[in-house]
Coordinates of C-alpha atoms and ligand atoms in Angstrom, one line a residue:
M1 CA 0.0 0.0 0.0
G2 CA 1.4 3.4 -1.0
S3 CA 1.2 6.3 1.3
T4 CA -1.8 7.8 -0.5
S5 CA -3.9 4.7 -0.4
R6 CA -2.8 4.1 3.2
R7 CA -4.1 7.6 4.1
E8 CA -7.4 6.8 2.3
F9 CA -7.6 3.7 4.3
L10 CA -7.0 5.6 7.5
K11 CA -9.8 8.0 6.7
L12 CA -12.1 5.1 6.1
S13 CA -11.2 3.3 9.3
A14 CA -11.4 6.6 11.2
G15 CA -14.9 7.1 9.9
S16 CA -16.0 3.6 10.8
V17 CA -14.5 3.9 14.3
S18 CA -16.6 7.0 15.1
A19 CA -19.6 5.3 13.7
L20 CA -19.0 2.3 15.9
V21 CA -18.5 4.5 19.0
L22 CA -21.7 6.5 18.3
G23 CA -23.6 3.4 17.6
A24 CA -22.5 1.8 20.9
G25 CA -24.0 4.7 22.8
A26 CA -23.8 4.5 26.5
K27 CA -22.1 1.2 26.9
D28 CA -18.8 2.3 25.4
S29 CA -17.0 -0.7 26.7
A30 CA -18.6 -2.6 23.8
A31 CA -16.7 -0.5 21.3
E32 CA -13.1 -1.6 21.3
P33 CA -11.1 1.6 20.7
V34 CA -8.8 1.4 17.7
Y35 CA -5.3 2.5 18.4
R36 CA -2.6 3.4 16.0
T37 CA -0.3 0.5 15.1
P38 CA 2.8 0.6 12.9
G39 CA 0.6 -0.8 10.1
T40 CA -1.5 2.4 10.0
I41 CA 1.4 4.7 9.1
D42 CA 4.3 4.7 6.7
R43 CA 7.3 3.7 8.7
F44 CA 10.8 5.1 8.4
I45 CA 9.8 8.2 6.6
D46 CA 10.8 10.8 9.3
P47 CA 14.3 11.6 10.2
L48 CA 15.5 10.7 13.7
P49 CA 15.3 13.9 15.9
I50 CA 18.3 14.6 18.1
P51 CA 17.4 16.3 21.4
E52 CA 18.8 19.8 21.6
K53 CA 21.7 20.5 24.0
L54 CA 20.6 22.6 27.0
K55 CA 22.4 25.9 27.3
P56 CA 23.3 27.2 30.8
Y57 CA 22.3 30.8 31.5
E58 CA 25.6 31.1 33.4
A59 CA 28.8 29.1 33.2
R60 CA 31.7 29.3 35.6
K61 CA 34.8 27.1 35.9
D62 CA 33.4 25.1 38.7
A63 CA 29.6 25.3 38.0
E64 CA 27.0 25.7 35.4
F65 CA 23.5 27.1 36.0
Y66 CA 20.4 26.1 34.2
R67 CA 16.7 26.8 34.2
V68 CA 14.3 24.3 32.9
R69 CA 10.5 24.8 32.6
M70 CA 8.0 22.0 32.4
V71 CA 5.2 22.9 30.0
E72 CA 2.4 21.5 28.0
F73 CA 2.8 21.7 24.2
R74 CA 2.1 20.0 21.0
K75 CA 4.4 18.2 18.7
Q76 CA 4.0 15.9 15.7
L77 CA 5.3 12.4 16.5
H78 CA 5.0 11.4 12.9
S79 CA 4.5 13.4 9.7
Q80 CA 1.3 11.6 8.9
L81 CA -0.2 12.2 12.4
P82 CA -1.7 15.4 13.8
P83 CA 0.3 17.1 16.6
T84 CA 0.2 15.3 19.9
K85 CA -0.4 17.1 23.2
L86 CA 2.6 16.4 25.4
W87 CA 4.4 17.5 28.6
G88 CA 8.0 18.3 28.2
Y89 CA 11.0 19.9 29.8
D90 CA 11.4 23.2 28.0
G91 CA 8.7 22.2 25.7
Q92 CA 10.6 19.4 24.2
Y93 CA 10.0 15.6 23.9
P94 CA 12.3 14.1 24.9
G95 CA 13.7 16.8 27.1
P96 CA 16.9 18.7 26.0
T97 CA 20.2 17.0 26.8
F98 CA 22.4 18.1 29.6
E99 CA 26.1 17.9 28.8
A100 CA 28.0 17.9 32.1
M101 CA 31.6 17.6 33.0
R102 CA 32.9 15.6 35.9
G103 CA 33.9 17.9 38.8
R104 CA 31.8 20.8 37.4
R105 CA 28.7 21.2 39.5
V106 CA 25.3 21.7 37.7
E107 CA 22.6 23.7 39.3
V108 CA 19.1 23.6 37.9
R109 CA 16.1 25.6 38.7
W110 CA 13.3 23.3 37.8
E111 CA 10.0 25.2 37.2
N112 CA 6.6 23.7 37.0
H113 CA 4.5 25.6 34.4
L114 CA 2.2 22.7 33.6
P115 CA -1.6 23.3 33.5
L116 CA -3.8 22.5 36.5
Q117 CA -5.4 19.6 34.8
H118 CA -3.5 16.4 34.1
L119 CA -3.1 15.3 30.5
L120 CA -4.1 11.8 31.5
P121 CA -6.6 10.3 33.9
V122 CA -5.3 10.2 37.5
D123 CA -6.3 7.3 39.7
T124 CA -6.8 9.0 43.0
R125 CA -7.0 5.7 44.9
I126 CA -3.2 5.3 44.5
H127 CA -1.1 6.2 47.5
G128 CA 0.2 9.8 47.1
A129 CA -2.4 10.7 44.4
M130 CA -5.3 10.8 46.8
P131 CA -6.9 14.2 47.6
P132 CA -6.0 16.7 48.8
A133 CA -2.9 16.2 46.6
P134 CA -3.5 18.3 43.4
A135 CA -3.8 16.3 40.2
V136 CA -0.8 18.0 38.6
R137 CA 2.5 17.6 40.6
A138 CA 6.0 17.1 39.4
V139 CA 9.5 16.5 40.8
P140 CA 12.5 15.8 38.6
H141 CA 15.0 13.1 39.5
L142 CA 18.5 12.6 38.0
H143 CA 18.6 8.9 37.5
G144 CA 22.0 7.3 38.2
S145 CA 23.5 10.3 39.9
R146 CA 25.2 10.5 43.3
T147 CA 23.4 13.5 44.7
D148 CA 22.5 14.9 48.1
S149 CA 19.1 13.7 49.3
F150 CA 17.6 17.2 49.1
S151 CA 18.4 17.4 45.3
D152 CA 17.5 13.8 44.6
G153 CA 13.9 14.4 43.6
L154 CA 12.2 12.1 46.1
P155 CA 8.6 11.2 45.1
E156 CA 7.1 13.1 48.1
K157 CA 9.0 16.3 47.2
W158 CA 6.7 17.2 44.3
F159 CA 5.6 20.7 43.6
A160 CA 2.5 22.0 41.9
P161 CA 2.2 24.3 38.9
G162 CA 3.7 27.7 39.8
G163 CA 6.2 26.0 42.0
S164 CA 9.9 25.5 41.5
V165 CA 13.0 24.0 43.1
R166 CA 16.8 24.5 42.8
Y167 CA 18.7 21.2 42.7
E168 CA 22.4 20.7 42.7
Y169 CA 24.2 17.9 40.9
P170 CA 27.8 17.6 42.0
N171 CA 29.0 15.4 39.1
E172 CA 31.5 13.7 41.3
Q173 CA 31.3 10.3 39.7
Q174 CA 32.3 8.3 36.6
P175 CA 31.2 9.7 33.3
A176 CA 28.0 7.9 32.3
T177 CA 24.8 8.0 30.4
L178 CA 22.4 9.4 33.0
W179 CA 18.9 10.5 32.4
Y180 CA 16.4 12.7 34.2
H181 CA 12.7 12.1 34.5
D182 CA 9.7 12.9 36.7
H183 CA 9.2 11.0 39.9
A184 CA 6.0 12.5 41.5
M185 CA 4.3 10.2 44.0
G186 CA 1.6 8.0 42.6
I187 CA 1.7 9.6 39.1
T188 CA 5.2 8.9 37.9
R189 CA 3.9 6.6 35.2
L190 CA 1.6 9.3 33.9
N191 CA 4.1 12.2 34.0
V192 CA 6.9 10.2 32.3
Y193 CA 4.4 8.9 29.8
A194 CA 3.2 12.4 29.1
G195 CA 6.8 13.2 28.0
L196 CA 8.9 14.2 31.1
S197 CA 12.3 12.6 30.5
G198 CA 15.6 13.5 28.9
F199 CA 19.3 12.6 28.7
Y200 CA 22.1 13.8 31.0
L201 CA 25.5 12.9 29.6
L202 CA 28.3 13.2 32.1
R203 CA 31.8 13.3 30.6
D204 CA 35.4 13.7 31.8
Q205 CA 38.8 14.5 30.3
R206 CA 39.9 10.9 30.2
E207 CA 36.9 9.9 28.2
L208 CA 37.2 12.9 25.9
S209 CA 40.8 11.8 25.1
M210 CA 39.7 8.3 24.1
S211 CA 38.8 9.0 20.5
L212 CA 35.4 7.5 20.8
P213 CA 32.9 8.6 18.1
S214 CA 31.7 12.1 19.0
G215 CA 29.8 15.0 17.7
R216 CA 27.4 13.9 15.0
Y217 CA 28.7 10.3 15.4
E218 CA 27.5 10.1 19.0
I219 CA 23.7 9.5 19.0
P220 CA 21.5 9.4 22.1
L221 CA 18.5 7.1 21.5
S222 CA 15.6 7.3 23.9
L223 CA 13.4 4.2 23.2
Q224 CA 9.8 4.4 24.2
D225 CA 6.4 2.8 23.4
R226 CA 3.3 4.9 23.1
M227 CA -0.3 4.4 22.3
L228 CA -2.0 7.0 20.2
D229 CA -5.7 7.3 19.2
D230 CA -6.8 8.1 15.7
D231 CA -6.2 11.9 16.3
G232 CA -2.6 11.1 17.3
Q233 CA -3.3 11.9 21.0
L234 CA -1.7 9.9 23.9
V235 CA -3.8 7.1 25.3
Y236 CA -2.8 5.5 28.6
A237 CA -4.8 2.3 28.9
P238 CA -3.2 -0.1 31.3
T239 CA -4.3 -3.7 31.8
R240 CA -4.4 -6.5 34.3
D241 CA -1.6 -9.1 34.2
D242 CA -3.8 -11.2 31.9
G243 CA -4.1 -8.4 29.4
V244 CA -7.7 -7.5 30.3
P245 CA -8.1 -3.7 30.3
V246 CA -8.8 -2.2 33.7
P247 CA -11.7 0.3 34.0
K248 CA -10.9 3.6 32.3
G249 CA -8.7 5.9 34.4
T250 CA -7.7 3.3 37.0
W251 CA -4.3 1.9 37.8
G252 CA -3.3 -1.4 36.2
P253 CA -0.1 -3.4 36.6
Q254 CA 0.8 -3.5 32.9
F255 CA 1.0 -1.0 30.1
F256 CA 2.5 -1.4 26.7
G257 CA 2.2 1.0 23.8
S258 CA 1.6 -0.2 20.3
L259 CA 4.0 2.3 18.6
P260 CA 7.8 2.5 18.9
V261 CA 8.9 6.1 19.6
V262 CA 12.6 6.9 19.3
N263 CA 13.7 10.4 20.5
G264 CA 10.1 11.5 20.2
A265 CA 9.5 10.2 16.6
V266 CA 7.4 7.1 15.6
C267 CA 9.6 4.7 13.5
P268 CA 12.2 7.2 12.4
Y269 CA 15.3 6.7 10.3
L270 CA 18.9 8.0 10.5
D271 CA 21.2 8.4 7.5
V272 CA 24.7 7.3 8.6
E273 CA 28.2 7.1 7.2
P274 CA 30.1 3.8 6.8
R275 CA 32.0 4.3 10.0
P276 CA 31.7 3.6 13.8
Y277 CA 29.0 5.4 15.8
R278 CA 28.5 5.6 19.5
L279 CA 24.9 5.0 20.4
R280 CA 23.7 5.9 23.9
V281 CA 20.7 3.7 24.2
L282 CA 18.1 4.3 27.0
N283 CA 15.0 2.3 27.6
A284 CA 12.7 5.1 28.7
C285 CA 9.5 3.0 28.5
N286 CA 7.1 2.6 31.5
G287 CA 7.1 -1.1 31.4
R288 CA 8.3 -2.6 28.1
F289 CA 11.6 -4.5 27.8
F290 CA 13.7 -4.4 24.7
N291 CA 15.9 -7.2 23.4
L292 CA 17.6 -5.2 20.8
Y293 CA 19.5 -6.4 17.7
L294 CA 20.6 -4.8 14.5
N295 CA 19.2 -6.5 11.4
L296 CA 20.2 -6.3 7.8
A297 CA 17.3 -8.5 6.6
K298 CA 14.5 -6.6 4.8
N299 CA 11.7 -8.2 6.7
P300 CA 11.4 -9.1 10.4
A301 CA 10.1 -12.5 9.3
D302 CA 13.2 -13.2 7.2
I303 CA 16.2 -15.0 8.8
P304 CA 17.9 -12.2 10.6
A305 CA 21.3 -11.0 9.3
L306 CA 22.8 -9.6 12.4
V307 CA 25.2 -6.7 12.6
R308 CA 27.4 -7.3 15.6
F309 CA 28.3 -4.5 17.9
R310 CA 30.1 -3.7 21.1
Q311 CA 28.9 -2.4 24.4
I312 CA 31.4 -0.1 26.0
G313 CA 29.4 1.2 29.0
S314 CA 26.5 0.3 31.2
D315 CA 24.3 2.5 33.5
G316 CA 27.2 3.9 35.6
G317 CA 30.0 4.3 33.1
L318 CA 32.5 2.4 30.9
L319 CA 32.9 -1.3 31.3
E320 CA 36.3 -2.8 32.1
K321 CA 36.5 -3.8 28.5
P322 CA 34.2 -3.6 25.5
A323 CA 31.7 -6.6 25.3
P324 CA 31.0 -8.0 21.8
L325 CA 27.3 -8.6 21.4
E326 CA 24.7 -9.7 18.9
Q327 CA 21.8 -8.4 21.1
V328 CA 21.3 -6.5 24.2
L329 CA 18.5 -6.7 26.7
L330 CA 17.4 -3.4 28.2
A331 CA 14.7 -3.1 30.9
P332 CA 13.0 0.2 31.6
A333 CA 15.7 2.7 32.9
E334 CA 18.7 0.6 31.8
R335 CA 21.3 2.2 29.4
A336 CA 23.7 0.7 27.0
D337 CA 26.6 2.7 25.6
L338 CA 27.2 1.0 22.2
I339 CA 29.7 1.2 19.4
V340 CA 28.2 0.2 16.1
D341 CA 30.5 0.1 13.1
F342 CA 28.7 0.7 9.8
S343 CA 31.9 0.4 7.8
G344 CA 31.5 -1.8 4.8
L345 CA 27.7 -1.6 4.9
E346 CA 27.5 1.1 2.2
E347 CA 23.9 1.3 0.7
K348 CA 22.6 -1.1 3.3
T349 CA 19.7 -0.5 5.7
V350 CA 20.1 -1.7 9.3
T351 CA 17.0 -2.0 11.3
L352 CA 17.1 -1.6 15.1
S353 CA 14.9 -4.5 16.0
N354 CA 13.4 -6.0 19.2
S355 CA 12.5 -9.5 20.2
A356 CA 11.4 -9.0 23.8
R357 CA 7.9 -10.1 24.7
A358 CA 5.5 -8.0 26.6
P359 CA 5.0 -8.5 29.4
Y360 CA 8.6 -9.8 29.9
P361 CA 9.6 -12.5 29.9
G362 CA 6.2 -14.1 29.3
W363 CA 7.4 -17.5 30.3
T364 CA 4.1 -18.4 31.9
L365 CA 1.9 -17.2 29.1
L366 CA 0.7 -19.6 26.4
R367 CA 0.3 -16.8 23.9
A368 CA 1.7 -13.3 23.7
L369 CA -0.7 -10.8 25.3
Y370 CA 0.6 -7.9 23.4
A371 CA 2.0 -7.5 19.9
P372 CA 5.8 -7.1 20.1
L373 CA 7.4 -4.0 18.7
L374 CA 9.5 -5.7 16.2
E375 CA 11.2 -2.8 14.5
L376 CA 12.0 0.5 16.1
M377 CA 14.1 2.6 13.6
Q378 CA 16.4 2.3 10.6
F379 CA 19.9 3.3 10.0
R380 CA 20.6 3.8 6.4
V381 CA 24.2 3.8 5.3
T382 CA 23.8 6.3 2.6
L383 CA 26.2 9.2 3.5
P384 CA 29.7 9.4 2.1
K385 CA 32.4 8.9 4.6
T386 CA 33.5 12.4 5.5
G387 CA 36.5 13.6 7.4
T388 CA 39.5 11.3 8.0
G389 CA 39.7 12.8 11.5
K390 CA 41.1 10.9 14.4
T391 CA 41.2 7.2 14.0
F392 CA 38.7 5.5 16.1
S393 CA 39.7 3.1 18.8
L394 CA 37.8 1.3 21.5
P395 CA 38.6 2.4 25.0
A396 CA 41.6 0.7 26.4
A397 CA 40.9 -1.6 29.3
I398 CA 40.0 0.6 32.3
E399 CA 40.4 -0.6 35.8
L400 CA 37.2 -1.4 37.5
P401 CA 37.5 -2.6 41.1
R402 CA 35.4 -5.7 41.6
M403 CA 33.6 -5.8 44.9
K404 CA 33.6 -9.1 46.7
A405 CA 30.8 -10.8 48.7
S406 CA 33.2 -10.7 51.7
D407 CA 33.2 -6.8 51.5
A408 CA 29.5 -6.8 52.6
V409 CA 28.9 -6.1 56.3
K410 CA 25.2 -6.9 56.0
T411 CA 22.8 -8.8 53.8
R412 CA 19.3 -7.6 53.2
D413 CA 16.5 -9.6 51.6
F414 CA 13.7 -8.1 49.5
V415 CA 10.8 -10.2 48.5
L416 CA 8.9 -8.9 45.5
S417 CA 5.3 -9.8 45.3
E418 CA 2.0 -8.8 43.8
S419 CA -1.3 -9.0 45.7
M420 CA -4.3 -10.1 43.8
D421 CA -8.0 -10.3 44.6
D422 CA -9.9 -13.5 43.8
K423 CA -11.1 -12.1 40.5
G424 CA -7.6 -11.7 39.1
N425 CA -7.3 -7.9 39.7
S426 CA -4.0 -6.7 41.0
L427 CA -4.2 -4.8 44.3
G428 CA -0.6 -3.5 44.1
M429 CA 3.0 -4.6 44.1
H430 CA 5.0 -5.0 47.2
I431 CA 8.5 -5.3 48.6
N432 CA 8.6 -7.4 51.8
G433 CA 4.9 -7.0 52.0
K434 CA 5.2 -3.4 52.8
E435 CA 3.9 -0.2 51.2
Y436 CA 5.9 2.9 50.4
A437 CA 4.4 4.8 53.3
D438 CA 5.3 2.2 55.9
A439 CA 8.2 3.2 58.2
T440 CA 11.7 3.0 56.9
T441 CA 13.3 -0.3 57.6
E442 CA 16.7 0.0 55.8
F443 CA 19.4 2.1 57.4
P444 CA 22.7 1.3 55.7
K445 CA 25.8 3.0 57.1
L446 CA 27.6 5.7 55.1
G447 CA 30.7 4.2 53.5
S448 CA 29.7 0.6 54.2
T449 CA 29.1 -2.2 51.6
E450 CA 26.0 -4.3 51.8
M451 CA 24.7 -7.3 49.9
W452 CA 21.1 -6.9 48.7
R453 CA 19.1 -9.8 47.5
F454 CA 15.9 -9.3 45.4
I455 CA 13.7 -12.4 45.6
N456 CA 11.1 -12.4 42.8
T457 CA 7.9 -14.4 43.6
T458 CA 6.0 -13.0 40.6
D459 CA 5.7 -13.9 36.9
D460 CA 7.2 -10.7 35.7
T461 CA 10.9 -9.6 35.5
H462 CA 11.4 -6.5 37.5
P463 CA 14.2 -3.9 36.9
M464 CA 15.3 -3.0 40.4
H465 CA 16.8 0.5 40.9
L466 CA 18.5 2.2 43.8
H467 CA 19.0 5.9 44.1
L468 CA 22.3 7.5 45.1
V469 CA 24.5 4.5 44.2
Q470 CA 26.1 2.5 41.4
F471 CA 26.2 -1.1 42.4
Q472 CA 27.7 -4.4 41.0
I473 CA 25.8 -7.6 40.2
L474 CA 27.2 -10.5 42.1
E475 CA 25.0 -13.3 40.8
R476 CA 21.5 -14.5 39.7
R477 CA 20.2 -17.8 40.9
G478 CA 16.9 -19.7 41.1
F479 CA 15.2 -20.5 44.3
D480 CA 12.7 -23.2 45.2
F481 CA 9.3 -21.7 45.1
G482 CA 7.6 -24.6 46.8
T483 CA 9.9 -24.4 49.8
F484 CA 9.4 -20.6 49.8
V485 CA 5.6 -21.0 50.0
R486 CA 5.6 -24.0 52.5
Q487 CA 8.2 -22.6 54.8
Q488 CA 7.1 -19.0 55.1
G489 CA 9.5 -17.4 52.8
K490 CA 12.5 -19.6 53.3
V491 CA 14.9 -18.9 50.4
Q492 CA 16.4 -22.1 49.2
L493 CA 18.8 -21.4 46.3
V494 CA 18.7 -23.9 43.5
G495 CA 20.6 -24.3 40.3
S496 CA 24.0 -22.8 39.6
S497 CA 25.0 -19.2 40.3
R498 CA 25.2 -17.1 37.2
P499 CA 27.6 -14.2 37.4
P500 CA 26.8 -11.1 35.4
A501 CA 27.5 -11.3 31.6
P502 CA 30.4 -9.1 30.5
N503 CA 28.1 -6.3 29.5
E504 CA 26.6 -6.3 33.0
A505 CA 29.8 -6.6 34.8
G506 CA 30.3 -2.9 35.3
W507 CA 28.5 -0.2 37.3
K508 CA 24.8 -0.6 37.4
D509 CA 22.0 1.4 39.0
T510 CA 19.2 -0.8 37.6
A511 CA 19.3 -4.6 37.2
I512 CA 16.7 -7.2 36.4
V513 CA 15.5 -10.0 38.5
N514 CA 13.6 -12.8 36.6
P515 CA 10.6 -14.7 37.9
H516 CA 11.4 -17.1 40.7
E517 CA 15.0 -16.0 40.8
V518 CA 17.2 -14.1 43.3
L519 CA 19.3 -11.2 42.1
T520 CA 22.2 -10.5 44.4
I521 CA 24.0 -7.1 44.2
L522 CA 26.8 -5.5 46.1
V523 CA 26.3 -1.9 47.1
R524 CA 28.6 0.7 48.6
F525 CA 26.6 3.5 50.2
E526 CA 28.9 6.4 49.3
G527 CA 28.5 10.1 49.2
Y528 CA 25.7 11.3 51.3
K529 CA 23.6 10.5 54.3
G530 CA 19.9 10.9 54.1
R531 CA 16.7 9.5 52.7
Y532 CA 16.6 7.8 49.2
V533 CA 14.4 5.3 47.5
Y534 CA 14.7 1.9 45.8
H535 CA 12.1 0.5 43.5
C536 CA 11.1 -1.4 40.5
H537 CA 11.5 0.8 37.5
M538 CA 8.3 -0.4 35.7
A539 CA 6.5 2.9 36.3
E540 CA 3.2 1.1 36.9
H541 CA 4.8 -1.0 39.7
E542 CA 6.7 1.8 41.5
D543 CA 3.5 3.9 41.5
N544 CA 1.6 1.3 43.4
D545 CA 4.0 0.4 46.2
M546 CA 6.9 -1.5 44.6
M547 CA 9.1 1.2 46.1
R548 CA 10.5 1.7 49.5
P549 CA 12.7 4.3 51.2
F550 CA 16.1 3.7 52.7
E551 CA 18.1 6.1 54.8
V552 CA 21.9 6.3 54.8
V553 CA 23.1 7.0 58.4
A554 CA 26.4 7.9 59.9
Ligands
LIG601 CU1 14.8 6.5 37.3 CU2 13.7 6.4 41.2 O1 14.2 6.5 39.2
LIG602 CU1 16.9 6.9 40.1
LIG603 CU1 8.1 -4.4 38.7

């Protein structure tokens, strides 16, 4: 179908949808809404947007000062779609990119200029979203940064439209692909979905001297999934775990969009030169996992022809040495710093593809509940190779001190669970059976190292994230679920211990724990005393109690 006939088809189907809705009258549940899918637009016709670099209003040797406003605005996510109403930092989606230097403090005045009405329905039964809390609240968090508790953007530190805060980011940590996003209590999933997220690239002199691809050869990729109605407007329609939609406007444990959105564009393309590129990939979805690969095959159903690549960095900075990969799994909030070499692929098209099921991993499901997003964007190797420039080289091995289990002065266990009613409705997600508002139970000592074990009793994989720290993965291992149930939560490890794969063996701030497995991490609580949080980074889960506070004490 050419683009004209496809548009005709769209008009036709739009007409029939409204007829259906009108005909259904009061019982609108009878009319299944039709959402945009990749099949209803022409894919790969819009260029990949690159988020703008944010400019400081004042720059000193030791500090830079920024002002960022959160506003509502409209933007076309695809050239065949009407403009979408969004929320964005400085009116951009994704937000503008911070370029920060290690040792140079960044101060940001974050201002909430959002309207008084939320863009999406707010479920006021969720903790933190209950009246008298205003519907529109926001608080930005710099994910992955080692920041004082005051500037961390804790969920309860939200401010309403008209309000602002001044946060300070010391940038005293390894250079890394960080990102910032909203974290307001009970509505994080809605605020982030509305558009409130962006990149924060922290660099240092050593990395700048490494001759990694830079400038137009360094591309940040914020991967998201969105659901749009026929007018191109955002739809947030979560479901139960079995895929059944929850009543309109209420919380549900799962949400997956039907359209891939990269840097704010649906199915874009990027023209590239036959040379190495550095891709800073972020999974900025609410709940969707991506198992990414680069495919030369024309059709997702063809046998894939893979382009191999290297991962040079994880959440918290460079790996000890580059890890050669054919695919990379990224859960919500995880980042991968990749080197992709398009040399020798002149005239070829490389499609960034995904094979992860939704929900992930979907082991217990007989059939997939949601269509996978098979293809996200295309790289077209069409540009002539310009500039001889510096020859590219992979980073030389850097030293990365490995933490040992014996470094840990304390072990803490965290059981992840989901409460259900007898009709199959989720009542919320929990850590050790507790809610976010329950009294703090974890008080790690400043400067100490601890072992944290996440024990997953659910059927979903959860990406677990800690504020303040970058940690290391010690192992993943199964546990005997029968014993766990019969002996009141006794964790009997089974199977063999799986150390982190090379691309996970560096600094992490988010790591996945699979169903009926234990994820063990080693964490040094460095930097600051005070209150922080840890949580599952599926936004639906963190909003409904799969989040708990911890307090670093002297
Ligand atoms: Cu990405 Cu609590 O954060
Ligand atoms: Cu965070
Ligand atoms: Cu979760």
